Amino acid sequence: MATNQILRELQWAQQAIKSDGLNLHSISFYLSQPTSGCYQETDNSISINISKENLPFFSPLLTTLAAPGRHNSSLRNLEFHRVEWDSQQVRHLGTLLGNNQNVQHLDFRRNRFNGKSLSDLSDILKANKVIKEIMLSESGIGSVGAGLIASALMVNDSLEELQIWEDSIGSRGAEELSKMIEVNSTLKLLTIFDSNAITATPLISAVLARNRRMEVHVWSGENREKSSKIVEFEPENGTVRIYKLNLSGTCRVTCSLGMNFTVKSLDMTGVRLKSRCAKEFRLVLEQNQTLKEVNLSRTYLKDKGIVYIAAGLFKNKTLQTLHLSGNWFSGMGVEHLLCPLSRFSALQRQANITLTCITFGGERTRIGRDGLAAVIQFLTTNETVRKLGIHDDESLRSDDFVKIFKNLEKNASLKCLSLQGCKRVEGEILLQTIVETLQINPWIEDIDLSRTPLQNSGKTQRIYQRLGQNEKTEPDMDSVKDMPLTEPKSCRVFFCGQECAGKTSLCHSISQNFSASSLPYLDQVRTIVNPVEQALKSVGMKIKTFKDEDTRISIWNLAGHHEFLSLHDLMFPGHGSASFFIIISSLFRKPSNKEPKSSTEIEEDLQYWLRFIVSNSKRAIQQCMLPSVAVVLTHSDKINQPSQILLLTVESIQRLRDKFQGFVDFYPTVFTVDARSSASVSKLTHHIRKTSKTILQRVPQVYQLCNDLIQILSDWRSENYNKPAMKWKEFGELCQVKVPLLRIRSRHDNKEKVEMKRRAIATCLHHIGEVIYFDELDFLILDFEWFCSEVLDQLIKLNVKKQHSENNGFISRKELEKILRGSLQSPIPGMGSKVFENLDASDLVRMMLKLELCYEEDPSDPNSLLLIPSILEEGRGKPQRWQLSMPDCIYTGRHLECDDSSHMFLTPGFFPRLQARVALPHLFS
């Protein structure tokens, strides 16, 4: 009976392929499955499972697909999993691709090819003029297969994307692909994951030397280590990042930049360089006419290498930013580096007038007396540099910094001076000198003293007040300096989009791809969103977490409803945390409607979220890199591709990319997906996985204890009935038992120092998005989704006016606590009571104060009345009560907007705070 059922399903699949009734866009074949069967994933996609016993059915299915005719004319995507190809089957595939001129995407995962079948596949690619994307994952093509594909692409002029994942093509295969790059000018994306990092060198060198506008990503996982990116090139923003190459490879890549005109930014942070490579880079600086930014931090450069770079600066006319922090040169290197940026007589002209930002320093940089003299000469004579950074210096003394600030008094060009981590920035004399300099020099906008003794001792308030800044708070470094740092392992992905954009369906489909490697396929099918879940609209913020190797990726599905927009301000990442953004927009006005959006409507949707991201990123305390953004267009299954709508939309997105260049790191590929189909979102899932790893490599390091505590806190929740919140006392007890470095070892220990370490770790966990914690509160929120849905959005929507007769905006603390208990405590047992099982009403009031949902009339009075801005709001459509209808009344007001209103705006969370700031002084007068 079971066998007959399997045969009927496979026969139904064959008939469905023949039928004109099914408008199939995607077909996925899964071979060597435990059981056979067919599953219609969406209206436009089916998955066919074939067990080992039923493998003979695969060839007839291919033959049916390859038959000439009008059926399946809409087929665009083919996926093959665990197929062992023979020559006859590849010929059937070639016939299929020849008869169907719409198939654009081929995906081979864990396939196996012999020499003849690979050769036949190469012949198909030579003849085909339609296929746009090919992905080969774990298919063991080796260097021979890479060579055959390369030979095909020397002829093929239609393929735009080639991805080879987790196959060892080796240096020989990479060289063959590099020869292809020299000939092929149509390939737009090349992604390689290889066990040997050496494959990156010929590929990226060929792309740069031939000025190809080809996006390149090369990954490696040598010696069974976790995968890491080796190089990447993003032609849309002209950025090359080299993460790890050997010396000869680095020299080869450097040489390829000499006559390049596509690269604007080069980042080689952490790559070991020698003077030989610096000598080649000198020629690049002399020849290249487009390079704007270069980062050579922590590249082990010594004096000889710096001399070569300085020589290149004499002739360079385009470079604007140069970072050299963390290298090993001495005062002689500083002298040569600053020479082209200085003048040594009134008649001499400054050699380099284009560089505007330069940073150097580090524990092994010895600036010394000669270097100090060069810095002073530079500050006295330079007229073009806007930012100077001397970081983590240990060679200069406090009086040396006094000399620096004294000579800065007459400099009219420098706007920002960064002395991060310099060990001798200390003392009252230096403090007084800085203040006096700021009184004389009005052009200085920012002085960064983070991690210096002057800031650690809390003496920089006068400086920041003079600059019009707020104090930049960081934990006391003296108490936490013995805690090791490491790369973070948690990354947040923020799904942004208006209501009904398909964010929830997309998140569910992505979850299927994340679990694909660990679950049998039929189990995955059963876990696809059930109809009840699909019918419910998402309310509030939803969070879904996945594990990818040792990386923890959490997707934050931001609510599109307007009443939740102020939540976004509160949850926005700052402090250089690992995060990036996916902006999702539907191609249709409603999912159930067939009326498509215009390109203008889609552009307005995307522009709103881009401005929101830029606005909040600007106010983040530490912005270590531009926010990374990708765009996803949903409901693409309802639009014929290509269509006029899509072409206009792509043009509008290109306008946005140009407009926001320099404000966000805009991923060049626009993903068009059917959010319900896991096959349709597979490329987006790859982007999320690999971008997460890339960003984790680039953001600042975190305390090693943070990565350890993530698992410890997870275990604690499991042992405590999944409690969403933890009291500070409980956190201290957990540290005492589970974390030796945060343990009080005897009654004679310095308890204050241990407590400060614990709070520093909790603050770091808050910054990377693992908990919600503020110093003034005595608890940690461990479950963001629970806090947002059951607590925070209830606080924001809190209707105090119904239970509070006064309309002047003020309420007592006790009365507010009473209202909170009535609003958040459900009358149904077990419903909503979890809030007060974990938090007291007084805790909620303190949280509201911290999040500026209410304000104290007098912060020094514990019984002070509280101002809640929502009480002051008038209902929609009602006239404001201050509008008196008298002939002698004159109304005045102010229109507020950002200085750069085309890229930023005042976010929803700004207005309640403004309302309180305006109201309180008036009411106190």
CSV table of C-alpha atoms in Angstrom, one decimal, residues 798 800-806 810-823 841 845 864-866 868 871:
chain,number,residue,atom,x,y,z
A,798,LEU,CA,-0.9,53.0,28.6
A,800,VAL,CA,-3.7,56.9,32.0
A,801,LYS,CA,-6.4,59.5,31.2
A,802,LYS,CA,-9.2,56.9,31.7
A,803,GLN,CA,-8.1,56.2,35.3
A,804,HIS,CA,-6.7,59.6,36.2
A,805,SER,CA,-9.0,62.6,36.3
A,806,GLU,CA,-6.2,65.3,36.4
A,810,PHE,CA,1.3,64.9,36.4
A,811,ILE,CA,0.6,61.8,38.5
A,812,SER,CA,2.0,60.4,41.8
A,813,ARG,CA,4.3,57.4,41.8
A,814,LYS,CA,1.8,55.3,43.9
A,815,GLU,CA,-1.1,56.1,41.6
A,816,LEU,CA,0.9,55.2,38.5
A,817,GLU,CA,1.9,51.9,40.1
A,818,LYS,CA,-1.8,51.2,40.8
A,819,ILE,CA,-2.7,51.9,37.2
A,820,LEU,CA,0.1,49.6,36.0
A,821,ARG,CA,-1.2,46.7,38.1
A,822,GLY,CA,-4.7,47.2,36.7
A,823,SER,CA,-3.5,47.5,33.1
A,841,ALA,CA,5.2,47.8,39.7
A,845,VAL,CA,8.1,52.8,37.0
A,864,SER,CA,8.2,63.7,43.3
A,865,LEU,CA,5.2,63.8,41.0
A,866,LEU,CA,5.8,62.1,37.6
A,868,ILE,CA,3.6,61.4,31.6
A,871,ILE,CA,-1.6,62.7,29.3
